[in-house]
mmCIF file of C-alpha atoms in Angstrom:
data_model
loop_
_atom_site.group_PDB
_atom_site.id
_atom_site.type_symbol
_atom_site.label_atom_id
_atom_site.label_comp_id
_atom_site.label_asym_id
_atom_site.label_seq_id
_atom_site.Cartn_x
_atom_site.Cartn_y
_atom_site.Cartn_z
ATOM 1 C CA MET P 1 0.000 0.000 0.000
ATOM 2 C CA ARG P 2 2.798 2.393 0.983
ATOM 3 C CA THR P 3 4.697 1.354 -2.167
ATOM 4 C CA ALA P 4 1.765 2.264 -4.359
ATOM 5 C CA ALA P 5 1.430 5.627 -2.644
ATOM 6 C CA ARG P 6 5.098 6.424 -3.115
ATOM 7 C CA THR P 7 4.792 5.451 -6.712
ATOM 8 C CA GLY P 8 1.857 7.832 -7.155
ATOM 9 C CA LEU P 9 3.678 10.658 -5.387
ATOM 10 C CA VAL P 10 6.750 10.153 -7.580
ATOM 11 C CA ALA P 11 4.599 10.306 -10.668
ATOM 12 C CA VAL P 12 2.932 13.515 -9.533
ATOM 13 C CA ALA P 13 6.292 15.109 -8.662
ATOM 14 C CA THR P 14 7.753 14.109 -11.995
ATOM 15 C CA ALA P 15 4.803 15.644 -13.775
ATOM 16 C CA LEU P 16 5.175 18.893 -11.801
ATOM 17 C CA VAL P 17 8.917 19.094 -12.495
ATOM 18 C CA GLY P 18 8.281 18.568 -16.199
ATOM 19 C CA ALA P 19 5.699 21.314 -16.231
ATOM 20 C CA VAL P 20 8.017 23.712 -14.412
ATOM 21 C CA ALA P 21 10.909 22.905 -16.742
ATOM 22 C CA ALA P 22 8.762 23.453 -19.798
ATOM 23 C CA ALA P 23 7.319 26.818 -18.680
ATOM 24 C CA PRO P 24 10.454 28.993 -18.989
ATOM 25 C CA SER P 25 11.097 27.719 -22.505
ATOM 26 C CA ASP P 26 7.615 28.732 -23.686
ATOM 27 C CA ALA P 27 7.848 32.065 -21.865
ATOM 28 C CA ARG P 28 11.213 32.796 -23.452
ATOM 29 C CA ALA P 29 9.789 31.913 -26.834
ATOM 30 C CA ALA P 30 6.767 34.129 -26.266
ATOM 31 C CA ALA P 31 8.933 37.022 -25.015
ATOM 32 C CA SER P 32 11.220 36.693 -27.972
ATOM 33 C CA TYR P 33 8.250 36.772 -30.353
ATOM 34 C CA GLY P 34 6.779 39.789 -28.568
ATOM 35 C CA VAL P 35 9.985 41.853 -28.992
ATOM 36 C CA ARG P 36 10.154 41.103 -32.663
ATOM 37 C CA ALA P 37 6.557 42.061 -33.094
ATOM 38 C CA GLU P 38 7.069 45.423 -31.355
ATOM 39 C CA ALA P 39 10.169 46.122 -33.415
ATOM 40 C CA SER P 40 8.245 45.270 -36.540
ATOM 41 C CA ALA P 41 5.376 47.418 -35.411
ATOM 42 C CA GLY P 42 7.831 50.188 -34.592
ATOM 43 C CA ALA P 43 9.449 49.808 -37.955
ATOM 44 C CA ARG P 44 6.065 49.940 -39.623
ATOM 45 C CA THR P 45 5.201 52.993 -37.526
ATOM 46 C CA ALA P 46 8.491 54.678 -38.418
ATOM 47 C CA GLU P 47 8.048 53.748 -42.062
ATOM 48 C CA SER P 48 4.499 55.024 -41.964
ATOM 49 C CA ALA P 49 5.651 58.211 -40.281
ATOM 50 C CA GLY P 50 8.374 58.657 -42.920
ATOM 51 C CA ALA P 51 5.879 58.097 -45.696
ATOM 52 C CA HIS P 52 3.561 60.617 -44.079
ATOM 53 C CA ALA P 53 6.419 63.073 -43.744
ATOM 54 C CA ARG P 54 7.302 62.631 -47.391
ATOM 55 C CA THR P 55 3.691 63.147 -48.387
ATOM 56 C CA ALA P 56 3.309 66.218 -46.199
ATOM 57 C CA ALA P 57 6.596 67.866 -47.340
ATOM 58 C CA PRO P 58 5.762 70.994 -49.472
ATOM 59 C CA THR P 59 6.640 70.974 -53.134
ATOM 60 C CA ALA P 60 8.892 73.712 -54.659
ATOM 61 C CA GLN P 61 7.110 77.016 -54.137
ATOM 62 C CA ALA P 62 6.010 78.840 -57.285
ATOM 63 C CA PRO P 63 7.802 82.206 -57.702
ATOM 64 C CA TRP P 64 6.024 85.510 -57.346
ATOM 65 C CA THR P 65 4.842 87.064 -60.599
ATOM 66 C CA ALA P 66 4.296 90.490 -62.122
ATOM 67 C CA GLU P 67 2.204 90.886 -65.263
ATOM 68 C CA PRO P 68 -0.321 93.199 -66.872
ATOM 69 C CA ALA P 69 -3.839 92.854 -65.509
ATOM 70 C CA ALA P 70 -6.100 90.260 -67.163
ATOM 71 C CA GLY P 71 -3.127 88.074 -68.023
ATOM 72 C CA ARG P 72 -2.061 90.017 -71.108
ATOM 73 C CA PRO P 73 1.427 89.308 -72.513
ATOM 74 C CA TYR P 74 2.388 93.009 -72.395
ATOM 75 C CA ALA P 75 0.930 96.371 -71.434
ATOM 76 C CA TYR P 76 -0.484 98.308 -74.391
ATOM 77 C CA LEU P 77 -1.446 101.971 -74.246
ATOM 78 C CA GLU P 78 -2.611 104.309 -77.002
ATOM 79 C CA GLY P 79 -3.367 108.021 -77.093
ATOM 80 C CA PRO P 80 -2.319 111.400 -78.505
ATOM 81 C CA ALA P 81 0.679 113.460 -77.450
ATOM 82 C CA GLY P 82 0.051 115.458 -74.274
ATOM 83 C CA SER P 83 -2.187 112.808 -72.661
ATOM 84 C CA VAL P 84 -1.903 110.577 -69.572
ATOM 85 C CA LEU P 85 -2.611 106.872 -70.194
ATOM 86 C CA GLN P 86 -3.393 104.384 -67.418
ATOM 87 C CA ASP P 87 -3.066 100.627 -66.887
ATOM 88 C CA THR P 88 -2.747 98.103 -64.026
ATOM 89 C CA LEU P 89 0.056 95.758 -62.961
ATOM 90 C CA SER P 90 -0.856 92.531 -61.128
ATOM 91 C CA LEU P 91 1.542 91.248 -58.440
ATOM 92 C CA THR P 92 0.932 87.685 -57.189
ATOM 93 C CA ASN P 93 2.568 86.318 -54.029
ATOM 94 C CA PRO P 94 2.030 82.519 -53.683
ATOM 95 C CA GLY P 95 4.340 82.286 -50.661
ATOM 96 C CA ALA P 96 3.531 81.932 -46.972
ATOM 97 C CA ARG P 97 5.002 85.306 -46.033
ATOM 98 C CA PRO P 98 4.332 88.890 -47.144
ATOM 99 C CA LEU P 99 6.401 90.094 -50.091
ATOM 100 C CA THR P 100 7.668 93.663 -50.582
ATOM 101 C CA VAL P 101 7.951 94.637 -54.246
ATOM 102 C CA ARG P 102 9.668 97.755 -55.610
ATOM 103 C CA LEU P 103 8.388 99.192 -58.896
ATOM 104 C CA SER P 104 10.080 101.382 -61.496
ATOM 105 C CA GLY P 105 9.849 102.293 -65.173
ATOM 106 C CA GLN P 106 12.420 102.443 -67.949
ATOM 107 C CA GLY P 107 12.266 103.988 -71.411
ATOM 108 C CA ALA P 108 8.965 105.755 -70.689
ATOM 109 C CA PRO P 109 7.741 108.281 -68.078
ATOM 110 C CA VAL P 110 5.924 105.771 -65.835
ATOM 111 C CA SER P 111 4.407 106.712 -62.470
ATOM 112 C CA PHE P 112 2.833 104.291 -59.948
ATOM 113 C CA ALA P 113 0.161 104.614 -57.293
ATOM 114 C CA ALA P 114 2.922 103.354 -54.948
ATOM 115 C CA ARG P 115 6.574 102.690 -55.697
ATOM 116 C CA THR P 116 6.818 100.058 -52.948
ATOM 117 C CA VAL P 117 4.010 97.531 -52.457
ATOM 118 C CA THR P 118 3.747 94.826 -49.774
ATOM 119 C CA VAL P 119 1.710 91.869 -51.034
ATOM 120 C CA PRO P 120 0.271 89.586 -48.296
ATOM 121 C CA ALA P 121 0.852 85.845 -48.418
ATOM 122 C CA ARG P 122 -1.132 83.945 -51.057
ATOM 123 C CA THR P 123 -2.558 87.193 -52.397
ATOM 124 C CA ARG P 124 -2.647 89.156 -55.616
ATOM 125 C CA ALA P 125 -2.331 92.943 -55.589
ATOM 126 C CA ASP P 126 -3.326 95.148 -58.547
ATOM 127 C CA VAL P 127 -1.235 98.332 -58.749
ATOM 128 C CA PRO P 128 -2.399 101.155 -61.081
ATOM 129 C CA PHE P 129 0.243 103.011 -63.079
ATOM 130 C CA ALA P 130 0.195 105.839 -65.607
ATOM 131 C CA VAL P 131 2.322 106.870 -68.590
ATOM 132 C CA THR P 132 2.575 110.583 -69.395
ATOM 133 C CA VAL P 133 2.855 111.222 -73.128
ATOM 134 C CA THR P 134 4.627 114.558 -73.410
ATOM 135 C CA ALA P 135 3.547 117.114 -75.986
ATOM 136 C CA ASP P 136 6.735 116.642 -78.015
ATOM 137 C CA THR P 137 6.369 112.857 -78.281
ATOM 138 C CA PRO P 138 6.251 111.989 -81.986
ATOM 139 C CA PRO P 139 3.428 109.844 -83.370
ATOM 140 C CA GLY P 140 4.127 106.161 -83.835
ATOM 141 C CA GLU P 141 5.220 103.149 -81.807
ATOM 142 C CA HIS P 142 7.297 103.539 -78.641
ATOM 143 C CA ARG P 143 8.659 100.972 -76.187
ATOM 144 C CA GLY P 144 9.292 100.948 -72.466
ATOM 145 C CA THR P 145 9.574 98.571 -69.521
ATOM 146 C CA VAL P 146 7.873 98.233 -66.139
ATOM 147 C CA ARG P 147 10.242 96.602 -63.616
ATOM 148 C CA ALA P 148 9.287 94.822 -60.386
ATOM 149 C CA SER P 149 12.010 93.777 -57.896
ATOM 150 C CA ALA P 150 11.665 91.608 -54.765
ATOM 151 C CA ALA P 151 13.589 88.908 -52.882
ATOM 152 C CA GLY P 152 16.664 89.280 -55.079
ATOM 153 C CA ARG P 153 14.703 88.806 -58.289
ATOM 154 C CA GLU P 154 13.510 91.193 -61.002
ATOM 155 C CA VAL P 155 10.609 90.777 -63.406
ATOM 156 C CA ARG P 156 10.293 93.019 -66.465
ATOM 157 C CA VAL P 157 6.986 93.708 -68.179
ATOM 158 C CA ASP P 158 7.050 94.948 -71.755
ATOM 159 C CA LEU P 159 5.314 98.298 -72.257
ATOM 160 C CA ARG P 160 4.124 99.254 -75.746
ATOM 161 C CA LEU P 161 2.894 102.758 -76.416
ATOM 162 C CA ARG P 162 1.233 104.032 -79.562
ATOM 163 C CA VAL P 163 1.008 107.789 -79.958
ATOM 164 C CA SER P 164 -1.640 108.870 -82.421
ATOM 165 C CA GLY P 165 -1.499 111.899 -84.710
ATOM 166 C CA PRO P 166 -0.210 112.939 -88.155
ATOM 167 C CA ARG P 167 3.428 112.300 -89.021
ATOM 168 C CA LEU P 168 5.171 115.401 -90.356
ATOM 169 C CA ALA P 169 8.906 115.771 -91.042
ATOM 170 C CA ALA P 170 10.146 119.372 -91.204
ATOM 171 C CA LEU P 171 13.641 120.762 -90.623
ATOM 172 C CA THR P 172 15.121 124.280 -90.762
ATOM 173 C CA VAL P 173 18.624 125.782 -90.555
ATOM 174 C CA GLU P 174 18.861 129.069 -88.679
ATOM 175 C CA ASP P 175 21.348 131.586 -87.215
ATOM 176 C CA VAL P 176 24.272 130.822 -89.529
ATOM 177 C CA HIS P 177 27.438 132.684 -88.501
ATOM 178 C CA VAL P 178 30.971 132.579 -89.918
ATOM 179 C CA ASP P 179 33.888 133.216 -87.544
ATOM 180 C CA THR P 180 36.410 134.964 -89.794
ATOM 181 C CA ALA P 181 39.183 134.515 -87.242
ATOM 182 C CA THR P 182 38.995 130.697 -87.147
ATOM 183 C CA GLY P 183 36.758 129.836 -90.091
ATOM 184 C CA ALA P 184 34.283 128.017 -87.819
ATOM 185 C CA LEU P 185 30.690 127.886 -89.025
ATOM 186 C CA ARG P 186 27.996 128.011 -86.337
ATOM 187 C CA TYR P 187 24.367 127.230 -87.069
ATOM 188 C CA THR P 188 21.183 125.957 -85.435
ATOM 189 C CA LEU P 189 19.013 123.058 -86.605
ATOM 190 C CA VAL P 190 15.341 123.083 -85.602
ATOM 191 C CA ASN P 191 12.878 120.199 -85.867
ATOM 192 C CA ARG P 192 9.610 121.817 -86.893
ATOM 193 C CA GLY P 193 7.719 118.551 -87.445
ATOM 194 C CA THR P 194 6.206 115.758 -85.364
ATOM 195 C CA THR P 195 8.735 112.986 -86.002
ATOM 196 C CA VAL P 196 12.258 112.335 -84.788
ATOM 197 C CA LEU P 197 14.838 113.433 -87.368
ATOM 198 C CA ALA P 198 18.404 112.329 -88.086
ATOM 199 C CA PRO P 199 19.795 115.266 -90.095
ATOM 200 C CA HIS P 200 22.524 115.357 -92.760
ATOM 201 C CA LEU P 201 24.500 118.498 -93.610
ATOM 202 C CA ALA P 202 26.241 119.751 -96.767
ATOM 203 C CA VAL P 203 28.461 122.894 -96.846
ATOM 204 C CA ARG P 204 29.537 125.011 -99.804
ATOM 205 C CA ALA P 205 31.364 128.344 -99.911
ATOM 206 C CA GLU P 206 31.873 130.542 -103.006
ATOM 207 C CA GLY P 207 34.594 133.202 -103.149
ATOM 208 C CA VAL P 208 35.495 135.923 -105.625
ATOM 209 C CA LEU P 209 37.471 133.512 -107.746
ATOM 210 C CA GLY P 210 35.226 130.461 -107.357
ATOM 211 C CA THR P 211 34.460 127.641 -104.910
ATOM 212 C CA VAL P 212 36.646 127.632 -101.794
ATOM 213 C CA LEU P 213 34.792 124.933 -99.791
ATOM 214 C CA ASP P 214 32.652 122.003 -100.928
ATOM 215 C CA ARG P 215 31.567 119.289 -98.457
ATOM 216 C CA PRO P 216 28.900 116.830 -99.603
ATOM 217 C CA GLY P 217 26.053 115.856 -97.298
ATOM 218 C CA ARG P 218 26.982 113.576 -94.392
ATOM 219 C CA PRO P 219 25.068 112.380 -91.319
ATOM 220 C CA LEU P 220 25.438 114.412 -88.141
ATOM 221 C CA PRO P 221 25.953 112.651 -84.775
ATOM 222 C CA LEU P 222 22.609 113.717 -83.319
ATOM 223 C CA THR P 223 18.851 113.195 -83.495
ATOM 224 C CA LEU P 224 16.210 115.861 -83.046
ATOM 225 C CA LYS P 225 12.898 115.315 -81.300
ATOM 226 C CA PRO P 226 9.883 117.358 -82.368
ATOM 227 C CA GLY P 227 10.427 120.991 -81.410
ATOM 228 C CA GLN P 228 14.048 120.431 -80.419
ATOM 229 C CA ARG P 229 16.810 122.898 -81.367
ATOM 230 C CA ALA P 230 20.509 122.046 -81.626
ATOM 231 C CA THR P 231 23.342 124.524 -82.165
ATOM 232 C CA GLN P 232 26.290 122.976 -84.005
ATOM 233 C CA THR P 233 29.748 124.043 -85.171
ATOM 234 C CA GLU P 234 31.330 123.089 -88.475
ATOM 235 C CA THR P 235 35.103 123.459 -88.624
ATOM 236 C CA TRP P 236 36.938 125.041 -91.576
ATOM 237 C CA PRO P 237 40.643 124.418 -91.002
ATOM 238 C CA ASP P 238 41.941 126.359 -94.043
ATOM 239 C CA PRO P 239 39.686 129.332 -94.768
ATOM 240 C CA PRO P 240 40.865 131.840 -97.371
ATOM 241 C CA ALA P 241 43.276 134.513 -96.166
ATOM 242 C CA LEU P 242 41.820 137.263 -98.315
ATOM 243 C CA ASP P 243 38.443 136.790 -99.913
ATOM 244 C CA ALA P 244 34.761 137.666 -99.731
ATOM 245 C CA VAL P 245 32.741 134.458 -99.519
ATOM 246 C CA THR P 246 29.145 133.297 -99.396
ATOM 247 C CA VAL P 247 28.620 130.186 -97.238
ATOM 248 C CA ARG P 248 25.585 128.006 -97.912
ATOM 249 C CA LEU P 249 24.443 125.226 -95.507
ATOM 250 C CA THR P 250 21.941 122.601 -96.668
ATOM 251 C CA ALA P 251 20.318 120.259 -94.130
ATOM 252 C CA THR P 252 18.287 117.206 -95.072
ATOM 253 C CA ALA P 253 16.443 114.454 -93.195
ATOM 254 C CA GLU P 254 14.316 111.504 -94.222
ATOM 255 C CA GLY P 255 10.861 112.650 -95.262
ATOM 256 C CA ALA P 256 11.700 116.360 -94.894
ATOM 257 C CA ALA P 257 12.303 118.922 -97.618
ATOM 258 C CA PRO P 258 15.902 120.228 -97.854
ATOM 259 C CA ALA P 259 16.513 123.329 -95.722
ATOM 260 C CA THR P 260 19.097 125.918 -96.829
ATOM 261 C CA ALA P 261 20.564 128.942 -95.092
ATOM 262 C CA ARG P 262 23.413 131.267 -96.091
ATOM 263 C CA ALA P 263 25.806 133.789 -94.631
ATOM 264 C CA GLU P 264 28.400 136.163 -96.087
ATOM 265 C CA ALA P 265 31.833 136.913 -94.684
ATOM 266 C CA SER P 266 35.023 138.741 -95.658
ATOM 267 C CA PHE P 267 38.369 137.198 -94.786
ATOM 268 C CA ALA P 268 41.390 139.520 -94.467
ATOM 269 C CA SER P 269 44.255 138.234 -92.360
ATOM 270 C CA GLY P 270 47.251 140.407 -91.361
ATOM 271 C CA PRO P 271 49.817 138.705 -93.603
ATOM 272 C CA ALA P 272 47.414 138.784 -96.521
ATOM 273 C CA LEU P 273 46.741 142.475 -95.993
ATOM 274 C CA ALA P 274 50.454 143.174 -95.764
ATOM 275 C CA GLY P 275 51.064 141.232 -98.949
ATOM 276 C CA ALA P 276 48.239 143.021 -100.715
ATOM 277 C CA ALA P 277 49.554 146.381 -99.545
ATOM 278 C CA GLY P 278 52.984 145.477 -100.847
ATOM 279 C CA LEU P 279 51.557 144.542 -104.198
ATOM 280 C CA LEU P 280 49.635 147.796 -104.357
ATOM 281 C CA LEU P 281 52.745 149.804 -103.503
ATOM 282 C CA LEU P 282 54.719 147.881 -106.069
ATOM 283 C CA ALA P 283 52.045 148.464 -108.639
ATOM 284 C CA ALA P 284 51.891 152.140 -107.714
ATOM 285 C CA GLY P 285 55.666 152.440 -107.907
ATOM 286 C CA GLY P 286 55.759 150.750 -111.263
ATOM 287 C CA GLY P 287 53.043 153.053 -112.566
ATOM 288 C CA GLY P 288 54.923 156.172 -111.391
ATOM 289 C CA TYR P 289 58.095 154.984 -113.006
ATOM 290 C CA ALA P 290 56.308 154.386 -116.290
ATOM 291 C CA VAL P 291 54.775 157.869 -116.134
ATOM 292 C CA ARG P 292 58.167 159.399 -115.514
ATOM 293 C CA ARG P 293 59.660 157.489 -118.426
ATOM 294 C CA ARG P 294 56.947 158.733 -120.743
ATOM 295 C CA GLY P 295 57.472 162.320 -119.579
ATOM 296 C CA GLY P 296 61.243 162.093 -120.142
ATOM 297 C CA SER P 297 60.748 160.769 -123.640
ATOM 298 C CA ARG P 298 58.578 163.729 -124.591
ATOM 299 C CA THR P 299 61.134 166.133 -123.142
ATOM 300 C CA GLN P 300 63.929 164.621 -125.182
ATOM 301 C CA ARG P 301 61.932 164.599 -128.435
ATOM 302 C CA ALA P 302 60.832 168.233 -128.220
ATOM 303 C CA PRO P 303 64.227 169.891 -128.862
ATOM 304 C CA ALA P 304 64.879 167.600 -131.770
ATOM 305 C CA GLY P 305 61.699 168.763 -133.446
ATOM 306 C CA ALA P 306 62.510 172.385 -132.818
ATOM 307 C CA ASN P 307 65.859 172.148 -134.608
ATOM 308 C CA THR P 308 64.128 170.691 -137.595
#
């Protein structure tokens, strides 16, 4: 009886020891699996977070823009001389911060409602501007530029201006003066028309014995706006020393009738006068000598006739 009991107790103890021995192995296996699962979950979380970060990262921001209102490719204005023409410039700021833009004009008298404009974030601002067409602006096509500068960048907007009115080319030459000391010719060109002129000039001078200066027409290094006057000097390095001359200036320009003006001058330098005086004295002396010779001949012939 006691043997059977011991045998039962041994069996129970053996079963308990086996259970205890097996438990740590399963626990270790479960713990090991749980760590890997958390790491995997963490990796998935990190990967998910990275993917989210990549999705949420902003794309390259579009630059700010400046253009004529209504999306036109350039600003176009038309009107007569002496008028003020108006248009609008659109400034667009797609950024997250306000943008300060500085405005200016080039090639045309442009004025703005404000030279410096601060455009709020993600906002478009329309800035009026005006172009003053002065009274002396010739009819036709003119070009200019509206410039906008901000954040180290400049945008240029093409400005096209058409001035209406008749086109008339007219040129005159006035106030011609000859400097007899140096031979310099001074004159004034006047644009009497409504177009810009690029004049040419020809010079001719006639003296007592013929032509003393002849310069064919050549372009002058200037342009004349409508109503503009320009006083010029034409050099004459070797004017005559002793002569009375008539100087004629002829100015021409495309589309304009030739304009002519003249001036008279007498040249008489010191050496030339001295030479002329010497010639006159020589001529006078020679004439007196001839007169005396003729008188002596008569005196000598008279007695001979008397004796006869």
